JSON list of C-alpha atoms in Angstrom, two decimals:
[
{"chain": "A", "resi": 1, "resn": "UNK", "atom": "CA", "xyz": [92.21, 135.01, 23.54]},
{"chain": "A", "resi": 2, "resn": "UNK", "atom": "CA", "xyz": [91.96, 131.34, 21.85]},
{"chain": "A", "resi": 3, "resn": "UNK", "atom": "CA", "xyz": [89.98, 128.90, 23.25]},
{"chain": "A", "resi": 4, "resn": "UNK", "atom": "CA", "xyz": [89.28, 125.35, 22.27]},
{"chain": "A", "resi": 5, "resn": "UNK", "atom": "CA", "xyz": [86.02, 123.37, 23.95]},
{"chain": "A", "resi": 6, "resn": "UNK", "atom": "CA", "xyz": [86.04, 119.61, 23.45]},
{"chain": "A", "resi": 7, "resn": "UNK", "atom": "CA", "xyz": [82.91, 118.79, 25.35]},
{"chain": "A", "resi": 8, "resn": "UNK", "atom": "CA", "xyz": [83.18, 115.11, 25.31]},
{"chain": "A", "resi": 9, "resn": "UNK", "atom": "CA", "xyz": [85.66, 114.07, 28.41]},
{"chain": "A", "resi": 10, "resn": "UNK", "atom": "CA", "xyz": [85.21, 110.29, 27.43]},
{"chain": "A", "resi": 11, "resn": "UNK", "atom": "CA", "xyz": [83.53, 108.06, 25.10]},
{"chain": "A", "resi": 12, "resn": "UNK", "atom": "CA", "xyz": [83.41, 104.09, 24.84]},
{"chain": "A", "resi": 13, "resn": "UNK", "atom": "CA", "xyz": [82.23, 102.53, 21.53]},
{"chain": "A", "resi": 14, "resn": "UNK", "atom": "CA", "xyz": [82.32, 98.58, 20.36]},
{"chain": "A", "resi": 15, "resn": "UNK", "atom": "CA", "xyz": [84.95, 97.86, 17.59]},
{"chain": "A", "resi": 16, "resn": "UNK", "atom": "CA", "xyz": [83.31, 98.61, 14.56]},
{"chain": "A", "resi": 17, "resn": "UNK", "atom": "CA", "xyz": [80.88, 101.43, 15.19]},
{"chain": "A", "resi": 18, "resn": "UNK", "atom": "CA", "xyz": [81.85, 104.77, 14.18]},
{"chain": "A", "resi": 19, "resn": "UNK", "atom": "CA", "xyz": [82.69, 107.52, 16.25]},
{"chain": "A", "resi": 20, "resn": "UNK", "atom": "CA", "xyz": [82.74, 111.56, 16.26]},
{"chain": "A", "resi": 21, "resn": "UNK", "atom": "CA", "xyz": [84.77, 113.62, 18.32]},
{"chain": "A", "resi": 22, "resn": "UNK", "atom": "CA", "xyz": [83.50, 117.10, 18.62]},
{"chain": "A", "resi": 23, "resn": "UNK", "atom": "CA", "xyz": [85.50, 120.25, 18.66]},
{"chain": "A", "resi": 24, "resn": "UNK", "atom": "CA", "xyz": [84.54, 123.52, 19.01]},
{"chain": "A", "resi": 25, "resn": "UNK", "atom": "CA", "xyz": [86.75, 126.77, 18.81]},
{"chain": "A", "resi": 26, "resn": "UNK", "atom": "CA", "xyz": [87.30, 130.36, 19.89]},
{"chain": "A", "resi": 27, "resn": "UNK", "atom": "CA", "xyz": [89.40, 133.23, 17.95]},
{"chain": "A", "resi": 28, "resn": "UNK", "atom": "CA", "xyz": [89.45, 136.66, 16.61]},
{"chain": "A", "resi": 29, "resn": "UNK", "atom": "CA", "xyz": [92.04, 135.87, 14.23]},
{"chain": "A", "resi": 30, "resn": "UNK", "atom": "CA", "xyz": [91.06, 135.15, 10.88]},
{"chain": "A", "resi": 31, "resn": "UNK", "atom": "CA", "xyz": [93.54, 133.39, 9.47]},
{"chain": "A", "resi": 32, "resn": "UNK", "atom": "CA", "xyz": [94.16, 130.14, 11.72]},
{"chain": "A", "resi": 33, "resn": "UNK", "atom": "CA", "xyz": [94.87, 127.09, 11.61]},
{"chain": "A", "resi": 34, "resn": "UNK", "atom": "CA", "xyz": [93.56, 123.60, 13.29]},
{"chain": "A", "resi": 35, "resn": "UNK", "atom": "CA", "xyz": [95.06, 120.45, 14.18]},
{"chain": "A", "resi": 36, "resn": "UNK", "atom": "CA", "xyz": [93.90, 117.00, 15.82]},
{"chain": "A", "resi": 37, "resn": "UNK", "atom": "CA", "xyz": [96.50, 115.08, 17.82]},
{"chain": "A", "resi": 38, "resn": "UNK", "atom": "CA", "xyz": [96.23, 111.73, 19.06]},
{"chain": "A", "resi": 39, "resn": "UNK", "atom": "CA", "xyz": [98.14, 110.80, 22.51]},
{"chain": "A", "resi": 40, "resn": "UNK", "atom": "CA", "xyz": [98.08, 106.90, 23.00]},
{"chain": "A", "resi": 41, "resn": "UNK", "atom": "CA", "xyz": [99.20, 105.39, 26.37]},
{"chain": "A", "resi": 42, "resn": "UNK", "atom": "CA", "xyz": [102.64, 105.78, 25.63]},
{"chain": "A", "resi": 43, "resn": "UNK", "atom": "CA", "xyz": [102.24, 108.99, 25.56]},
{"chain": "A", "resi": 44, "resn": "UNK", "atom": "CA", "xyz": [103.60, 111.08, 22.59]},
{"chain": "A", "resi": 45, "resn": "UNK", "atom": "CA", "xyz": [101.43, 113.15, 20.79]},
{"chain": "A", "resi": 46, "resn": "UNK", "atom": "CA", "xyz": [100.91, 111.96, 17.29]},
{"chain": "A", "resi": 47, "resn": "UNK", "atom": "CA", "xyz": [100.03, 114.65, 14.66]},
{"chain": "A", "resi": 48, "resn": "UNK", "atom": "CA", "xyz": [96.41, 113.79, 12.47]},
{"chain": "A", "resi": 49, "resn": "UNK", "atom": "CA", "xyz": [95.61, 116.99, 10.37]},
{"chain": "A", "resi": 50, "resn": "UNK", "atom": "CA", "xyz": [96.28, 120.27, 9.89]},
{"chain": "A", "resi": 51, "resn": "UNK", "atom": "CA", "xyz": [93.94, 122.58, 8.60]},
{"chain": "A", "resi": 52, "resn": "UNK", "atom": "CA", "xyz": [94.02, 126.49, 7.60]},
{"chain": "A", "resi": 53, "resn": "UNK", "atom": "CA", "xyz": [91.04, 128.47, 8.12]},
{"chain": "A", "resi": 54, "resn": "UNK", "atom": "CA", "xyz": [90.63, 129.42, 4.72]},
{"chain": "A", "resi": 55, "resn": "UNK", "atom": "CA", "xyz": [90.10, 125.67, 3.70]},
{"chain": "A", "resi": 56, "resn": "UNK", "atom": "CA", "xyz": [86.62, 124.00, 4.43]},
{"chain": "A", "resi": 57, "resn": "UNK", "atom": "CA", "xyz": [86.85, 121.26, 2.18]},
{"chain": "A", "resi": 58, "resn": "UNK", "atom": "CA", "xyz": [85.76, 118.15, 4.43]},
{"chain": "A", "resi": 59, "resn": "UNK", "atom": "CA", "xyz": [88.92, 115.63, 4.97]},
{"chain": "A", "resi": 60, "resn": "UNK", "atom": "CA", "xyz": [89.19, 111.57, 4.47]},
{"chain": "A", "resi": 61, "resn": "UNK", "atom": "CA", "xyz": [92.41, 109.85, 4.93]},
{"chain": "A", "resi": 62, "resn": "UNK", "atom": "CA", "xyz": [91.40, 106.03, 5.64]},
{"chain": "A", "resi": 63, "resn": "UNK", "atom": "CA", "xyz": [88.99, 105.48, 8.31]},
{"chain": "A", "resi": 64, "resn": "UNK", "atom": "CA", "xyz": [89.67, 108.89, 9.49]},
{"chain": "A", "resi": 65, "resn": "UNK", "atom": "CA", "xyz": [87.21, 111.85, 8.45]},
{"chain": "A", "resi": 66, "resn": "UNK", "atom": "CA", "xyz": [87.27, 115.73, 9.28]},
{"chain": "A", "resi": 67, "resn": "UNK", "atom": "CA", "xyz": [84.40, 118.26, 9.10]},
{"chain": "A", "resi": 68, "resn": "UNK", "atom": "CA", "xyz": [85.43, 121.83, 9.38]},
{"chain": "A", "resi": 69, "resn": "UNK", "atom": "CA", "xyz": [82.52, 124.22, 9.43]},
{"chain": "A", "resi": 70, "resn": "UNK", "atom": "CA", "xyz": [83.96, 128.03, 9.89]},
{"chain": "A", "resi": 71, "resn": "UNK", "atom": "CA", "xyz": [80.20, 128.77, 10.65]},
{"chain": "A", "resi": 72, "resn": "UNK", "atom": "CA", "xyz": [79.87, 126.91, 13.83]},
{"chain": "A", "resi": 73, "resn": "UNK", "atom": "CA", "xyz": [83.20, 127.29, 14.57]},
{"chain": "A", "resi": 74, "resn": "UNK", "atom": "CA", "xyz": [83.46, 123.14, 14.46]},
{"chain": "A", "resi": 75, "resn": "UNK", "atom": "CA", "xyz": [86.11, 120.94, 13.66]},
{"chain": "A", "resi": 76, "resn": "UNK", "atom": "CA", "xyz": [84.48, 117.54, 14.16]},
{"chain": "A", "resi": 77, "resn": "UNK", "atom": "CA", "xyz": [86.27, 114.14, 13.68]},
{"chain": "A", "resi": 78, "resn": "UNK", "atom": "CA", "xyz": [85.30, 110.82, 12.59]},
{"chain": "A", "resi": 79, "resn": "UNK", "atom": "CA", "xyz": [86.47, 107.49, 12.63]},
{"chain": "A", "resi": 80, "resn": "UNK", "atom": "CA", "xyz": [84.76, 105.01, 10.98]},
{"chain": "A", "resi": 81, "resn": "UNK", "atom": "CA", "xyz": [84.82, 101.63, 12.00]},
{"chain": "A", "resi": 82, "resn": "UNK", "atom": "CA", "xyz": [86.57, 101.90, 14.84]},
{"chain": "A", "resi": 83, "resn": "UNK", "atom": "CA", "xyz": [89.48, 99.54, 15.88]},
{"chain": "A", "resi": 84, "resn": "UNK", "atom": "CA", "xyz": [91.14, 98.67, 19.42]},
{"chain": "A", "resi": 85, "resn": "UNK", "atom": "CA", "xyz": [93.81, 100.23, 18.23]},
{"chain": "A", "resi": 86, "resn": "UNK", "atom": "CA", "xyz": [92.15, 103.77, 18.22]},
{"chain": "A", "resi": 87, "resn": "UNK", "atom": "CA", "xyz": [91.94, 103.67, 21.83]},
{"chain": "A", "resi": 88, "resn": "UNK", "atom": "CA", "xyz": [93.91, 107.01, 22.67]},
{"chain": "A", "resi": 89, "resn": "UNK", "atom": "CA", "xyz": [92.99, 110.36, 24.34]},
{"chain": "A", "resi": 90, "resn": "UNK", "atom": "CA", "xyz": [92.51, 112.65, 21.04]},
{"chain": "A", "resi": 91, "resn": "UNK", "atom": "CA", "xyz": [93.38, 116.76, 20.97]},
{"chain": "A", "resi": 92, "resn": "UNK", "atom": "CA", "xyz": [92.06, 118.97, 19.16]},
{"chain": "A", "resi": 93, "resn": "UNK", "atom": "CA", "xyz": [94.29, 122.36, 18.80]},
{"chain": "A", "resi": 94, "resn": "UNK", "atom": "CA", "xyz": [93.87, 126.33, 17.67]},
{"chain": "A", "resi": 95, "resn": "UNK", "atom": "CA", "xyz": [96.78, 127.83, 15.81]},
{"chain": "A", "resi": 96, "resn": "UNK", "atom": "CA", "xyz": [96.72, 131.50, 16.12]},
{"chain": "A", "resi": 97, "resn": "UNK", "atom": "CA", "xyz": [98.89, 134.48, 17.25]},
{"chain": "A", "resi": 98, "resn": "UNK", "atom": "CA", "xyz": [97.46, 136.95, 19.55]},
{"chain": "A", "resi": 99, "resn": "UNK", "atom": "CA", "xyz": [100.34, 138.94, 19.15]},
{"chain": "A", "resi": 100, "resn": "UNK", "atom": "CA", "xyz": [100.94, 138.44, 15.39]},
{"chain": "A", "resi": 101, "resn": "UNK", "atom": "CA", "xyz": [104.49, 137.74, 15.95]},
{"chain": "A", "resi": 102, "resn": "UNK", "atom": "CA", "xyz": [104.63, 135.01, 13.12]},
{"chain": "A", "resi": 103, "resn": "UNK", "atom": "CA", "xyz": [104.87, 132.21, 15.32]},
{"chain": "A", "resi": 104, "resn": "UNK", "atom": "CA", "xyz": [101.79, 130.80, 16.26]},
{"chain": "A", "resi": 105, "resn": "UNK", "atom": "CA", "xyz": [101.14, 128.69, 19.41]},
{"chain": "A", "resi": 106, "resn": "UNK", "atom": "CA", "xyz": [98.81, 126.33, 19.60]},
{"chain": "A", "resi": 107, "resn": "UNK", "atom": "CA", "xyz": [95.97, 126.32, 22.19]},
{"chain": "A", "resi": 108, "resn": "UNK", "atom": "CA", "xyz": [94.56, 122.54, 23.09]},
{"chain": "A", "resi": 109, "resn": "UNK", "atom": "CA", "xyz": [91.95, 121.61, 24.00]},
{"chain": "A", "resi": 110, "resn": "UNK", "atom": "CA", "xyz": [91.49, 119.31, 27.26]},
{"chain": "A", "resi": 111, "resn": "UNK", "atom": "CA", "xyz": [91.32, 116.23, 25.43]},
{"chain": "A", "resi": 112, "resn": "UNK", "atom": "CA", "xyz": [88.56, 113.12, 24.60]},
{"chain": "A", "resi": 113, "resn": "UNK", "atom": "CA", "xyz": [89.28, 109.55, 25.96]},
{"chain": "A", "resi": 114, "resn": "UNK", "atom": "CA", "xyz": [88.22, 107.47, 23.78]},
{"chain": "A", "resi": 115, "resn": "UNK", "atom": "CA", "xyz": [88.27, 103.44, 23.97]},
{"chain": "A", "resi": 116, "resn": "UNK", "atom": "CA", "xyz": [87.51, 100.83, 21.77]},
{"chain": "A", "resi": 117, "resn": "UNK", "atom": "CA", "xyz": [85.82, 97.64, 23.41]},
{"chain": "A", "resi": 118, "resn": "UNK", "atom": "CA", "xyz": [86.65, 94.57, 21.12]},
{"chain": "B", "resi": 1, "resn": "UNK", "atom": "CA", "xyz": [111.17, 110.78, 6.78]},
{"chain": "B", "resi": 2, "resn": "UNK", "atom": "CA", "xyz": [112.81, 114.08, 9.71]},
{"chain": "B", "resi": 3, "resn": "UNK", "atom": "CA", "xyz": [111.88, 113.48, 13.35]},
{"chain": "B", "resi": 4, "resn": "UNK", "atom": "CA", "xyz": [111.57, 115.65, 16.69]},
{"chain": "B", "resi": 5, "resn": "UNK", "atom": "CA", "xyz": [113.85, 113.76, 18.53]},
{"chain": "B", "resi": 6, "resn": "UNK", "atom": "CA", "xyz": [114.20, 114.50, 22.90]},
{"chain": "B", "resi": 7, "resn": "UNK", "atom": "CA", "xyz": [116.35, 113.50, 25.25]},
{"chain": "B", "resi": 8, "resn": "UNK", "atom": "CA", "xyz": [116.13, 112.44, 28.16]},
{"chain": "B", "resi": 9, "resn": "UNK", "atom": "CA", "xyz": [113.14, 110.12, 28.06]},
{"chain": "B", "resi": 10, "resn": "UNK", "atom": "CA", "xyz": [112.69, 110.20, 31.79]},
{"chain": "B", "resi": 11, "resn": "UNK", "atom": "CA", "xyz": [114.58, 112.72, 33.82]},
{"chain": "B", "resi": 12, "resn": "UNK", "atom": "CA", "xyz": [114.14, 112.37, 37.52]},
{"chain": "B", "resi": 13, "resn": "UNK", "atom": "CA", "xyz": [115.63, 115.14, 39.84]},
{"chain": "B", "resi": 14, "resn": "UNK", "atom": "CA", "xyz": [115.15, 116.55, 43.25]},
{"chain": "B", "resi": 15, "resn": "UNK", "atom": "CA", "xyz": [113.02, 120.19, 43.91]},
{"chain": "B", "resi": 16, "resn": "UNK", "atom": "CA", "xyz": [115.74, 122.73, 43.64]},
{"chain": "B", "resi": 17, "resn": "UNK", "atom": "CA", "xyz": [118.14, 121.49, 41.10]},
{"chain": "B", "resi": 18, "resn": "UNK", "atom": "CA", "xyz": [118.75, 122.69, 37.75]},
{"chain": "B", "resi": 19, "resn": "UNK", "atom": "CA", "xyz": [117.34, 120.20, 34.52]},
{"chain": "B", "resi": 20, "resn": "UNK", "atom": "CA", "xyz": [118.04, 120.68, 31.13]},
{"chain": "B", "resi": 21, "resn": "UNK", "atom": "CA", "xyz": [115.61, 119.38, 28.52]},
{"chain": "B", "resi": 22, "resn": "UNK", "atom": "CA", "xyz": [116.89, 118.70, 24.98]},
{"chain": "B", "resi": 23, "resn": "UNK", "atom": "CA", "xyz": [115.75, 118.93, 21.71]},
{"chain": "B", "resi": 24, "resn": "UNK", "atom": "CA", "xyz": [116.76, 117.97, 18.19]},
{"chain": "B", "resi": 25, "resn": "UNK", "atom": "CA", "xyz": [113.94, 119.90, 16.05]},
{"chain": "B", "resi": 26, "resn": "UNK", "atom": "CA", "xyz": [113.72, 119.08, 12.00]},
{"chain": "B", "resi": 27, "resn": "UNK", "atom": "CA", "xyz": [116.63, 121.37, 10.80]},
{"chain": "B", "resi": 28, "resn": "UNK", "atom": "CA", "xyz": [114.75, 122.91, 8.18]},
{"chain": "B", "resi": 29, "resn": "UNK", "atom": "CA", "xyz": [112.77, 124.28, 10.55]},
{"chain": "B", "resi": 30, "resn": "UNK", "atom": "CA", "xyz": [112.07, 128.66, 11.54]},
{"chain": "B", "resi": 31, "resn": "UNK", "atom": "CA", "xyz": [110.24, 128.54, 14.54]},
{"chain": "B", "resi": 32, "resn": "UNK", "atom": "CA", "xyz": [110.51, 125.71, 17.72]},
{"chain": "B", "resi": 33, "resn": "UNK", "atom": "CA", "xyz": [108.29, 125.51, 20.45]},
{"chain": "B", "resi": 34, "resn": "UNK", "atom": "CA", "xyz": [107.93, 124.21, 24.23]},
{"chain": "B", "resi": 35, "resn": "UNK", "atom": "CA", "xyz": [104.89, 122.67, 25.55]},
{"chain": "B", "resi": 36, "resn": "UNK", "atom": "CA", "xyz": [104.08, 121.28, 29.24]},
{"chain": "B", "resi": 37, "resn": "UNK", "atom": "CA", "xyz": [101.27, 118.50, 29.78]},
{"chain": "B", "resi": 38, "resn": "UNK", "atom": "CA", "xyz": [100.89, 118.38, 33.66]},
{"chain": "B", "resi": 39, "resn": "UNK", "atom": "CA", "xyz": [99.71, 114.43, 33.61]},
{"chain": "B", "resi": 40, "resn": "UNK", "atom": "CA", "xyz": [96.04, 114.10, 32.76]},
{"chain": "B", "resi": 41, "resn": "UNK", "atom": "CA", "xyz": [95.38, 117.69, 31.74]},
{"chain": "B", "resi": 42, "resn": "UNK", "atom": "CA", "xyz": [95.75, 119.46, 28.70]},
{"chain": "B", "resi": 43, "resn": "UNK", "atom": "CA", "xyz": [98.83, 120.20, 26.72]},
{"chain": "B", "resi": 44, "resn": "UNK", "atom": "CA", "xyz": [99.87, 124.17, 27.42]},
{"chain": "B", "resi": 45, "resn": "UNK", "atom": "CA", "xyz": [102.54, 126.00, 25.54]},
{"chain": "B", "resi": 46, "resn": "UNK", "atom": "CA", "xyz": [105.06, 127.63, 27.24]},
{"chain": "B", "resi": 47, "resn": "UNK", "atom": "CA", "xyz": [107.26, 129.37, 24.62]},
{"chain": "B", "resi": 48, "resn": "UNK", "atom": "CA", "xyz": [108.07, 129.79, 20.56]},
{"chain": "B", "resi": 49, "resn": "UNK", "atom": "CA", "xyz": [111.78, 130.57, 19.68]},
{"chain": "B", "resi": 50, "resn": "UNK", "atom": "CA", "xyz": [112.76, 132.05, 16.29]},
{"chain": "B", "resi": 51, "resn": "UNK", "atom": "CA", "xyz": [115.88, 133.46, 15.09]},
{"chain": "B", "resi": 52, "resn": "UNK", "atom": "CA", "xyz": [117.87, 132.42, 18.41]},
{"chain": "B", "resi": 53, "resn": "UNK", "atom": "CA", "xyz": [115.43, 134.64, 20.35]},
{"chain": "B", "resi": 54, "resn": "UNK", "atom": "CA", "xyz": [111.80, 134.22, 22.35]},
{"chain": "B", "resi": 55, "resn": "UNK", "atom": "CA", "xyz": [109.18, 135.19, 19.85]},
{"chain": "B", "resi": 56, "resn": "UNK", "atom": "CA", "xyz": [106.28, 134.62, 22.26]},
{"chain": "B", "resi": 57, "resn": "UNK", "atom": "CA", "xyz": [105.73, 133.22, 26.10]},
{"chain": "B", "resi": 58, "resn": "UNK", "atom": "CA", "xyz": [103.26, 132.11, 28.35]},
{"chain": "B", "resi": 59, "resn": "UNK", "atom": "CA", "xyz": [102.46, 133.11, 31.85]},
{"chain": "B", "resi": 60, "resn": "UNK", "atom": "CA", "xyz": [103.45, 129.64, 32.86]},
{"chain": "B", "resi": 61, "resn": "UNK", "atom": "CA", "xyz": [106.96, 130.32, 31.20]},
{"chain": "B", "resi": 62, "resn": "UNK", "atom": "CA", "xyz": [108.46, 132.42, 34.45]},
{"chain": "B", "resi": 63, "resn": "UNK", "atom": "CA", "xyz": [112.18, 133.68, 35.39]},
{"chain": "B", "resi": 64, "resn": "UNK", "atom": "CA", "xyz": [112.84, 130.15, 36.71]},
{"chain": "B", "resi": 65, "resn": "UNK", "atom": "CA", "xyz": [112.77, 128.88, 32.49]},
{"chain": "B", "resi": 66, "resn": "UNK", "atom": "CA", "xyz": [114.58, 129.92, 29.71]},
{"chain": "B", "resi": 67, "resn": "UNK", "atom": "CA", "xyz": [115.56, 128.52, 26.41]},
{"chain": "B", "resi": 68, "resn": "UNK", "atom": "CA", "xyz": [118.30, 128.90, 23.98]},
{"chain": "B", "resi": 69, "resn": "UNK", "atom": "CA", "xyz": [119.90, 127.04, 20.63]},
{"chain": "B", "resi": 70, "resn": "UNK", "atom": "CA", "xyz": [122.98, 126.69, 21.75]},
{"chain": "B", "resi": 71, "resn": "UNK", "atom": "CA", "xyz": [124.76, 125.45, 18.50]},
{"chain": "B", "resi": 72, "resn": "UNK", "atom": "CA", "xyz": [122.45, 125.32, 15.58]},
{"chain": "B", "resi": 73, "resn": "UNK", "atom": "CA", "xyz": [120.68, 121.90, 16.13]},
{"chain": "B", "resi": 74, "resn": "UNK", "atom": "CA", "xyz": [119.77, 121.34, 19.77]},
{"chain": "B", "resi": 75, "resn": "UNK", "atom": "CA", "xyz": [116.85, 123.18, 21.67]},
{"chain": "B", "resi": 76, "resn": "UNK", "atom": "CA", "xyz": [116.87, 123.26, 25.22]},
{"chain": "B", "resi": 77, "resn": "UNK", "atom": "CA", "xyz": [114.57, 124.47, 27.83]},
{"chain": "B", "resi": 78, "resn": "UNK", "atom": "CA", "xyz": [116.10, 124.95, 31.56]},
{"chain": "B", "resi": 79, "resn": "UNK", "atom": "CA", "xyz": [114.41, 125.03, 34.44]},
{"chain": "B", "resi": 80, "resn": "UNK", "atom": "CA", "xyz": [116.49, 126.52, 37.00]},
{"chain": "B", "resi": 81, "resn": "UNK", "atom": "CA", "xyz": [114.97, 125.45, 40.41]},
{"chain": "B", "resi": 82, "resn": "UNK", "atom": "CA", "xyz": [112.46, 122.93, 39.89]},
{"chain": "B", "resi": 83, "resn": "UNK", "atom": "CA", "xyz": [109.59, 122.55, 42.07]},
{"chain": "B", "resi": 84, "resn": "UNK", "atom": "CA", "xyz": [106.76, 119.87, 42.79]},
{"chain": "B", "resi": 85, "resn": "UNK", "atom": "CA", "xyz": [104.42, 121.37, 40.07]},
{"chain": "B", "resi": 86, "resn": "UNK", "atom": "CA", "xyz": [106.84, 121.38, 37.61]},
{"chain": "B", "resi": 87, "resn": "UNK", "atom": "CA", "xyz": [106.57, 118.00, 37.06]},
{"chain": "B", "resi": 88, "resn": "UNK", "atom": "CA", "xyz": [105.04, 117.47, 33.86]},
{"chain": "B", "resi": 89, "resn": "UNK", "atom": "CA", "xyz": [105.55, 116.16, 30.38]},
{"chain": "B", "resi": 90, "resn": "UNK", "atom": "CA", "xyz": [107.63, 118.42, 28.41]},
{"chain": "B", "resi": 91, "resn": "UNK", "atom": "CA", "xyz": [107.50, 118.33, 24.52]},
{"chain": "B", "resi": 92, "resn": "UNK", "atom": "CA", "xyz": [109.18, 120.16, 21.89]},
{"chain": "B", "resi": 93, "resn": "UNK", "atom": "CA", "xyz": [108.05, 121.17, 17.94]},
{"chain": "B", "resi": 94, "resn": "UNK", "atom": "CA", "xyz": [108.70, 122.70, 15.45]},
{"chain": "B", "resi": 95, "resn": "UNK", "atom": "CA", "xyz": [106.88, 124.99, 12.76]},
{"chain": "B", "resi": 96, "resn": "UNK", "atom": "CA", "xyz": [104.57, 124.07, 9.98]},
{"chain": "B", "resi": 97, "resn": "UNK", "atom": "CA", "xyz": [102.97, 120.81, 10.94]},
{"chain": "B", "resi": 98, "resn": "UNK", "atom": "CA", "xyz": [104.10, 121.07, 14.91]},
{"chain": "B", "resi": 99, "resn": "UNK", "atom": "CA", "xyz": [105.32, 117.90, 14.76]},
{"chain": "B", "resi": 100, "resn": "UNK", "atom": "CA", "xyz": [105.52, 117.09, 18.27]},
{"chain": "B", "resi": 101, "resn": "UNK", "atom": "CA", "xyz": [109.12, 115.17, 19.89]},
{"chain": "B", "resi": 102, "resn": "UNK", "atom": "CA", "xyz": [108.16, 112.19, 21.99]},
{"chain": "B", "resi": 103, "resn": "UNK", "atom": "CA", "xyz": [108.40, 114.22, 25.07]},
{"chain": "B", "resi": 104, "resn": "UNK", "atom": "CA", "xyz": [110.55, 114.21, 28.32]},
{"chain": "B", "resi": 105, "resn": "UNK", "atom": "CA", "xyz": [109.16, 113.18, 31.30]},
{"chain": "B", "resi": 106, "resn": "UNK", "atom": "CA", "xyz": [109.94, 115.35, 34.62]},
{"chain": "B", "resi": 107, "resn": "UNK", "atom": "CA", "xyz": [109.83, 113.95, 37.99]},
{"chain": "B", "resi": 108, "resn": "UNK", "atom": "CA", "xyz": [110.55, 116.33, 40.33]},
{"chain": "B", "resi": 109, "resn": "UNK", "atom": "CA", "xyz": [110.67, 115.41, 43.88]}
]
């Protein structure tokens, strides 16, 4: 079974500091993938990154940052100088098949709350 | 750039009746997926479709559900006799990325 542990329920930083959101993650499977999803208040889940198990090259896309590390089974992200706008609950998910049918479901995690104080 | 696209937004019904979510996955797209977010919990999947036939479920996804593709483009998800605890966010997506619709929210009451 898959399991994804994202110990931090909420966090509250001051615009401008930088923040990590930890992830940690459970499977047998060795080819995987993972994602991080950001839900704002509105509500829809907006896709961040994907990223396949057999690629730990570490991630920038803007203020945004990912650090996969297959040995701790941790994929950590960062956003650097945070704005009010990055206020959102952020998911981190496990792609995997336990049955290997070729689909693969994704198991999320319960989610980070994190707000930006201007 | 291809969306998810869901319909209804909101869909309010009383427990017992039938609801039918809808989906417009990206059409080049193999496998499509249900999801359920109960409101402040975690997103859970419920099902994968591929080649106009479940390819996996989830324990959640009982006799009451069931999905088909009725014509090529739409995906929908029926619940037959909804109760309390099926109310819920539902959201749709399809393979590759798992680019998530905007959801449908169920009010069942």
């Amino acid at each position: 079974a898959q399991k994804v542990t994202q110990a931090q329920t909420e966090i509250s930083v001051v615009e401008k500091e930088d923040v990590t959101l930890d992830c940690v993650y459970e499977t047998r499977d060795t080819t995987y993938y993972l994602f991080w999803y950001k839900q704002p208040p509105s509500g829809e889940l907006v896709f961040l990154i994907r990223r396949n198990s057999f690629d730990e090259q570490n991630e920038i896309s803007g203020r945004y940052s990912w650090n996969f590390q297959k040995s701790t089974s941790s994929f950590n992200f960062t956003i650097t100088a945070s704005q009010v706008v990055d206020s959102a609950v952020y998911f981190c998910a496990l792609g995997g098949s336990d049955s290997g049918a070729g689909s693969y479901q994704l198991t999320f995690g319960k989610g980070t709350k994190l707000s930006v104080i201007p | 750039e291809p969306e998810v696209t869901q319909t209804p937004s909101h869909q309010v019904t009383q427990m017992g009746q039938e609801v039918i979510l809808r989906c417009v996955p990206i059409s080049n797209h193999l496998y499509f997926y249900w999801y359920r977010q109960i409101l402040g919990q975690k997103v859970e999947f419920l099902v994968s479709f591929y080649n106009n036939e479940i390819s996996e479920k989830s324990e959640i996804f009982d006799d009451q559900f069931s999905v088909e593709r009725p014509d090529g483009s739409n995906f929908t998800l029926k619940i037959r006799s909804t109760k309390l605890e099926d109310s819920a966010m539902y959201f749709c997506a399809g393979s590759g990325e798992q680019f998530f619709g905007p959801g449908t929210r169920l009010t069942v009451l």
